[in-house]
Amino acid sequence: MTSDSVPTSPLDSLLRFDAVDLVGRAGTHRHVSATVPAPAREAGGLAMQVPEGEDIAVDVELEAVVEGIYVHGTVVAHLEGECSRCLDPVEQDVDARLDELFMIPEKVKAEEQEDAVLLVEDAVTLGPLVRDLLAMEAEERPLCREDCPGLCAQCGARMEDDPEHHHDVIDDRFAALKGLFDDEPKES
Ligand SMILES: [Zn+2]
Ligand SMILES: [Zn+2]
């Protein structure tokens, strides 16, 4: 996993934890928990996102191992979005596992650097991981309920409010055209 191509976000600085006291001291560990405000909604982003300013709670153990710092714990957040069929509000609670080994750069072979998650100045940067995790957990096509009937394709009315709702397929203009064609002599 690489985070090079991920644009920076306010989360990156908020969820950066110094581990200088642990690096190189395998067997030592420290608990870290932080609740940070969600950044502004990304335009054209995911269907389900944490509303701006709402809590993203990160609760992890930083564990020193020979290769670096192993980070494991949970990310808890509340996502909001719209039903992909009827546009009603949809909510989703996320309680996801975070598991990552931040490698000491010197311990990673040059050809493996690109795929490794590295300690940066002896700190773990959880922002990109948390964003990836929330993106992975987020419903791609949220539904207010499994069998949401959605909106009428003709007029946009909510089918749930009016299940019998329908339109006559042929409107006046079309009927007039139809008559016109009917009058034309058949070619054969
Ligand atoms: Zn719906
Ligand atoms: Zn309609």
PDB file of N, CA and C in Angstrom, residues 74-129:
ATOM      1  N   THR A  74      -8.980   0.685  16.357  1.00  0.00           N
ATOM      2  CA  THR A  74     -10.257   0.914  15.678  1.00  0.00           C
ATOM      3  C   THR A  74     -10.417   2.359  15.205  1.00  0.00           C
ATOM      4  N   VAL A  75     -11.230   2.486  14.183  1.00  0.00           N
ATOM      5  CA  VAL A  75     -11.661   3.801  13.701  1.00  0.00           C
ATOM      6  C   VAL A  75     -13.181   3.791  13.742  1.00  0.00           C
ATOM      7  N   VAL A  76     -13.741   4.756  14.457  1.00  0.00           N
ATOM      8  CA  VAL A  76     -15.200   4.830  14.584  1.00  0.00           C
ATOM      9  C   VAL A  76     -15.672   6.158  14.005  1.00  0.00           C
ATOM     10  N   ALA A  77     -16.659   6.084  13.144  1.00  0.00           N
ATOM     11  CA  ALA A  77     -17.195   7.305  12.541  1.00  0.00           C
ATOM     12  C   ALA A  77     -18.631   7.070  12.100  1.00  0.00           C
ATOM     13  N   HIS A  78     -19.307   8.167  11.853  1.00  0.00           N
ATOM     14  CA  HIS A  78     -20.701   8.129  11.426  1.00  0.00           C
ATOM     15  C   HIS A  78     -20.771   8.777  10.041  1.00  0.00           C
ATOM     16  N   LEU A  79     -21.195   7.998   9.055  1.00  0.00           N
ATOM     17  CA  LEU A  79     -21.246   8.517   7.687  1.00  0.00           C
ATOM     18  C   LEU A  79     -22.670   8.924   7.319  1.00  0.00           C
ATOM     19  N   GLU A  80     -22.753   9.922   6.459  1.00  0.00           N
ATOM     20  CA  GLU A  80     -24.061  10.331   5.956  1.00  0.00           C
ATOM     21  C   GLU A  80     -24.020  10.483   4.449  1.00  0.00           C
ATOM     22  N   GLY A  81     -25.155  10.239   3.840  1.00  0.00           N
ATOM     23  CA  GLY A  81     -25.255  10.387   2.391  1.00  0.00           C
ATOM     24  C   GLY A  81     -26.704  10.302   1.975  1.00  0.00           C
ATOM     25  N   GLU A  82     -26.935   9.998   0.695  1.00  0.00           N
ATOM     26  CA  GLU A  82     -28.296   9.929   0.173  1.00  0.00           C
ATOM     27  C   GLU A  82     -28.551   8.559  -0.433  1.00  0.00           C
ATOM     28  N   CYS A  83     -29.778   8.105  -0.303  1.00  0.00           N
ATOM     29  CA  CYS A  83     -30.191   6.859  -0.946  1.00  0.00           C
ATOM     30  C   CYS A  83     -29.948   6.995  -2.449  1.00  0.00           C
ATOM     31  N   SER A  84     -29.316   6.000  -3.030  1.00  0.00           N
ATOM     32  CA  SER A  84     -28.971   6.107  -4.445  1.00  0.00           C
ATOM     33  C   SER A  84     -30.203   5.979  -5.343  1.00  0.00           C
ATOM     34  N   ARG A  85     -31.345   5.594  -4.782  1.00  0.00           N
ATOM     35  CA  ARG A  85     -32.569   5.498  -5.591  1.00  0.00           C
ATOM     36  C   ARG A  85     -33.530   6.659  -5.357  1.00  0.00           C
ATOM     37  N   CYS A  86     -33.747   7.010  -4.061  1.00  0.00           N
ATOM     38  CA  CYS A  86     -34.800   8.003  -3.800  1.00  0.00           C
ATOM     39  C   CYS A  86     -34.256   9.295  -3.188  1.00  0.00           C
ATOM     40  N   LEU A  87     -32.965   9.352  -2.939  1.00  0.00           N
ATOM     41  CA  LEU A  87     -32.297  10.548  -2.417  1.00  0.00           C
ATOM     42  C   LEU A  87     -32.652  10.882  -0.964  1.00  0.00           C
ATOM     43  N   ASP A  88     -33.344   9.992  -0.278  1.00  0.00           N
ATOM     44  CA  ASP A  88     -33.587  10.193   1.150  1.00  0.00           C
ATOM     45  C   ASP A  88     -32.250  10.099   1.883  1.00  0.00           C
ATOM     46  N   PRO A  89     -32.152  10.779   3.033  1.00  0.00           N
ATOM     47  CA  PRO A  89     -30.898  10.678   3.791  1.00  0.00           C
ATOM     48  C   PRO A  89     -30.638   9.241   4.253  1.00  0.00           C
ATOM     49  N   VAL A  90     -29.394   8.844   4.212  1.00  0.00           N
ATOM     50  CA  VAL A  90     -28.976   7.523   4.677  1.00  0.00           C
ATOM     51  C   VAL A  90     -27.807   7.707   5.638  1.00  0.00           C
ATOM     52  N   GLU A  91     -27.831   6.937   6.715  1.00  0.00           N
ATOM     53  CA  GLU A  91     -26.735   7.006   7.676  1.00  0.00           C
ATOM     54  C   GLU A  91     -26.056   5.651   7.764  1.00  0.00           C
ATOM     55  N   GLN A  92     -24.797   5.674   8.122  1.00  0.00           N
ATOM     56  CA  GLN A  92     -24.040   4.430   8.248  1.00  0.00           C
ATOM     57  C   GLN A  92     -23.009   4.600   9.356  1.00  0.00           C
ATOM     58  N   ASP A  93     -23.036   3.686  10.303  1.00  0.00           N
ATOM     59  CA  ASP A  93     -22.026   3.707  11.357  1.00  0.00           C
ATOM     60  C   ASP A  93     -20.875   2.792  10.983  1.00  0.00           C
ATOM     61  N   VAL A  94     -19.685   3.325  11.137  1.00  0.00           N
ATOM     62  CA  VAL A  94     -18.493   2.541  10.812  1.00  0.00           C
ATOM     63  C   VAL A  94     -17.688   2.311  12.081  1.00  0.00           C
ATOM     64  N   ASP A  95     -17.332   1.050  12.291  1.00  0.00           N
ATOM     65  CA  ASP A  95     -16.449   0.696  13.393  1.00  0.00           C
ATOM     66  C   ASP A  95     -15.469  -0.310  12.791  1.00  0.00           C
ATOM     67  N   ALA A  96     -14.351   0.195  12.309  1.00  0.00           N
ATOM     68  CA  ALA A  96     -13.467  -0.629  11.480  1.00  0.00           C
ATOM     69  C   ALA A  96     -12.125  -0.881  12.158  1.00  0.00           C
ATOM     70  N   ARG A  97     -11.513  -1.988  11.805  1.00  0.00           N
ATOM     71  CA  ARG A  97     -10.197  -2.337  12.329  1.00  0.00           C
ATOM     72  C   ARG A  97      -9.114  -1.643  11.523  1.00  0.00           C
ATOM     73  N   LEU A  98      -8.167  -1.092  12.233  1.00  0.00           N
ATOM     74  CA  LEU A  98      -6.995  -0.522  11.590  1.00  0.00           C
ATOM     75  C   LEU A  98      -5.795  -1.381  11.981  1.00  0.00           C
ATOM     76  N   ASP A  99      -5.050  -1.814  10.996  1.00  0.00           N
ATOM     77  CA  ASP A  99      -3.913  -2.707  11.200  1.00  0.00           C
ATOM     78  C   ASP A  99      -2.816  -2.315  10.236  1.00  0.00           C
ATOM     79  N   GLU A 100      -1.726  -1.819  10.711  1.00  0.00           N
ATOM     80  CA  GLU A 100      -0.669  -1.436   9.774  1.00  0.00           C
ATOM     81  C   GLU A 100       0.693  -1.486  10.441  1.00  0.00           C
ATOM     82  N   LEU A 101       1.657  -1.947   9.688  1.00  0.00           N
ATOM     83  CA  LEU A 101       3.033  -1.935  10.167  1.00  0.00           C
ATOM     84  C   LEU A 101       3.773  -0.789   9.496  1.00  0.00           C
ATOM     85  N   PHE A 102       4.160   0.162  10.301  1.00  0.00           N
ATOM     86  CA  PHE A 102       4.976   1.268   9.795  1.00  0.00           C
ATOM     87  C   PHE A 102       6.438   0.846   9.915  1.00  0.00           C
ATOM     88  N   MET A 103       7.094   0.724   8.771  1.00  0.00           N
ATOM     89  CA  MET A 103       8.459   0.207   8.753  1.00  0.00           C
ATOM     90  C   MET A 103       9.484   1.315   8.992  1.00  0.00           C
ATOM     91  N   ILE A 104      10.542   0.941   9.672  1.00  0.00           N
ATOM     92  CA  ILE A 104      11.692   1.837   9.768  1.00  0.00           C
ATOM     93  C   ILE A 104      12.335   1.864   8.373  1.00  0.00           C
ATOM     94  N   PRO A 105      12.436   3.048   7.754  1.00  0.00           N
ATOM     95  CA  PRO A 105      12.887   3.118   6.349  1.00  0.00           C
ATOM     96  C   PRO A 105      14.173   2.331   6.096  1.00  0.00           C
ATOM     97  N   GLU A 106      15.124   2.380   7.015  1.00  0.00           N
ATOM     98  CA  GLU A 106      16.414   1.693   6.813  1.00  0.00           C
ATOM     99  C   GLU A 106      16.243   0.180   6.755  1.00  0.00           C
ATOM    100  N   LYS A 107      15.117  -0.323   7.266  1.00  0.00           N
ATOM    101  CA  LYS A 107      14.909  -1.776   7.299  1.00  0.00           C
ATOM    102  C   LYS A 107      14.206  -2.281   6.047  1.00  0.00           C
ATOM    103  N   VAL A 108      13.876  -1.357   5.145  1.00  0.00           N
ATOM    104  CA  VAL A 108      13.149  -1.751   3.942  1.00  0.00           C
ATOM    105  C   VAL A 108      14.080  -1.691   2.747  1.00  0.00           C
ATOM    106  N   LYS A 109      14.109  -2.785   1.969  1.00  0.00           N
ATOM    107  CA  LYS A 109      14.941  -2.813   0.761  1.00  0.00           C
ATOM    108  C   LYS A 109      14.436  -1.761  -0.214  1.00  0.00           C
ATOM    109  N   ALA A 110      15.377  -1.199  -0.974  1.00  0.00           N
ATOM    110  CA  ALA A 110      15.044  -0.112  -1.907  1.00  0.00           C
ATOM    111  C   ALA A 110      13.871  -0.484  -2.807  1.00  0.00           C
ATOM    112  N   GLU A 111      13.881  -1.725  -3.330  1.00  0.00           N
ATOM    113  CA  GLU A 111      12.833  -2.111  -4.286  1.00  0.00           C
ATOM    114  C   GLU A 111      11.482  -2.330  -3.598  1.00  0.00           C
ATOM    115  N   GLU A 112      11.478  -2.376  -2.267  1.00  0.00           N
ATOM    116  CA  GLU A 112      10.222  -2.596  -1.553  1.00  0.00           C
ATOM    117  C   GLU A 112       9.670  -1.312  -0.930  1.00  0.00           C
ATOM    118  N   GLN A 113      10.449  -0.241  -1.049  1.00  0.00           N
ATOM    119  CA  GLN A 113      10.053   1.025  -0.427  1.00  0.00           C
ATOM    120  C   GLN A 113       8.677   1.494  -0.906  1.00  0.00           C
ATOM    121  N   GLU A 114       8.431   1.270  -2.198  1.00  0.00           N
ATOM    122  CA  GLU A 114       7.204   1.806  -2.785  1.00  0.00           C
ATOM    123  C   GLU A 114       5.955   1.174  -2.182  1.00  0.00           C
ATOM    124  N   ASP A 115       6.034  -0.100  -1.830  1.00  0.00           N
ATOM    125  CA  ASP A 115       4.866  -0.806  -1.308  1.00  0.00           C
ATOM    126  C   ASP A 115       4.773  -0.750   0.212  1.00  0.00           C
ATOM    127  N   ALA A 116       5.844  -0.331   0.845  1.00  0.00           N
ATOM    128  CA  ALA A 116       5.852  -0.337   2.310  1.00  0.00           C
ATOM    129  C   ALA A 116       5.244   0.945   2.857  1.00  0.00           C
ATOM    130  N   VAL A 117       4.677   0.830   4.046  1.00  0.00           N
ATOM    131  CA  VAL A 117       4.241   2.024   4.771  1.00  0.00           C
ATOM    132  C   VAL A 117       5.378   2.366   5.723  1.00  0.00           C
ATOM    133  N   LEU A 118       5.905   3.564   5.596  1.00  0.00           N
ATOM    134  CA  LEU A 118       7.123   3.918   6.322  1.00  0.00           C
ATOM    135  C   LEU A 118       6.859   4.894   7.459  1.00  0.00           C
ATOM    136  N   LEU A 119       7.672   4.790   8.470  1.00  0.00           N
ATOM    137  CA  LEU A 119       7.707   5.819   9.506  1.00  0.00           C
ATOM    138  C   LEU A 119       8.311   7.073   8.880  1.00  0.00           C
ATOM    139  N   VAL A 120       7.745   8.213   9.197  1.00  0.00           N
ATOM    140  CA  VAL A 120       8.315   9.465   8.716  1.00  0.00           C
ATOM    141  C   VAL A 120       8.801  10.228   9.937  1.00  0.00           C
ATOM    142  N   GLU A 121      10.096  10.413  10.021  1.00  0.00           N
ATOM    143  CA  GLU A 121      10.691  11.077  11.188  1.00  0.00           C
ATOM    144  C   GLU A 121      10.186  10.453  12.480  1.00  0.00           C
ATOM    145  N   ASP A 122      10.188   9.124  12.514  1.00  0.00           N
ATOM    146  CA  ASP A 122       9.780   8.363  13.700  1.00  0.00           C
ATOM    147  C   ASP A 122       8.337   8.625  14.132  1.00  0.00           C
ATOM    148  N   ALA A 123       7.517   9.023  13.172  1.00  0.00           N
ATOM    149  CA  ALA A 123       6.103   9.234  13.488  1.00  0.00           C
ATOM    150  C   ALA A 123       5.234   8.352  12.592  1.00  0.00           C
ATOM    151  N   VAL A 124       4.056   7.961  13.123  1.00  0.00           N
ATOM    152  CA  VAL A 124       3.088   7.240  12.303  1.00  0.00           C
ATOM    153  C   VAL A 124       2.045   8.243  11.805  1.00  0.00           C
ATOM    154  N   THR A 125       1.798   8.203  10.518  1.00  0.00           N
ATOM    155  CA  THR A 125       0.830   9.122   9.924  1.00  0.00           C
ATOM    156  C   THR A 125      -0.411   8.309   9.564  1.00  0.00           C
ATOM    157  N   LEU A 126      -1.413   8.424  10.432  1.00  0.00           N
ATOM    158  CA  LEU A 126      -2.599   7.583  10.273  1.00  0.00           C
ATOM    159  C   LEU A 126      -3.653   8.180   9.344  1.00  0.00           C
ATOM    160  N   GLY A 127      -3.502   9.461   9.009  1.00  0.00           N
ATOM    161  CA  GLY A 127      -4.506  10.140   8.176  1.00  0.00           C
ATOM    162  C   GLY A 127      -4.864   9.374   6.903  1.00  0.00           C
ATOM    163  N   PRO A 128      -3.864   9.063   6.061  1.00  0.00           N
ATOM    164  CA  PRO A 128      -4.171   8.355   4.812  1.00  0.00           C
ATOM    165  C   PRO A 128      -4.818   6.990   5.062  1.00  0.00           C
ATOM    166  N   LEU A 129      -4.386   6.304   6.120  1.00  0.00           N
ATOM    167  CA  LEU A 129      -4.960   4.991   6.435  1.00  0.00           C
ATOM    168  C   LEU A 129      -6.421   5.129   6.830  1.00  0.00           C
TER     169      LEU A 129
END
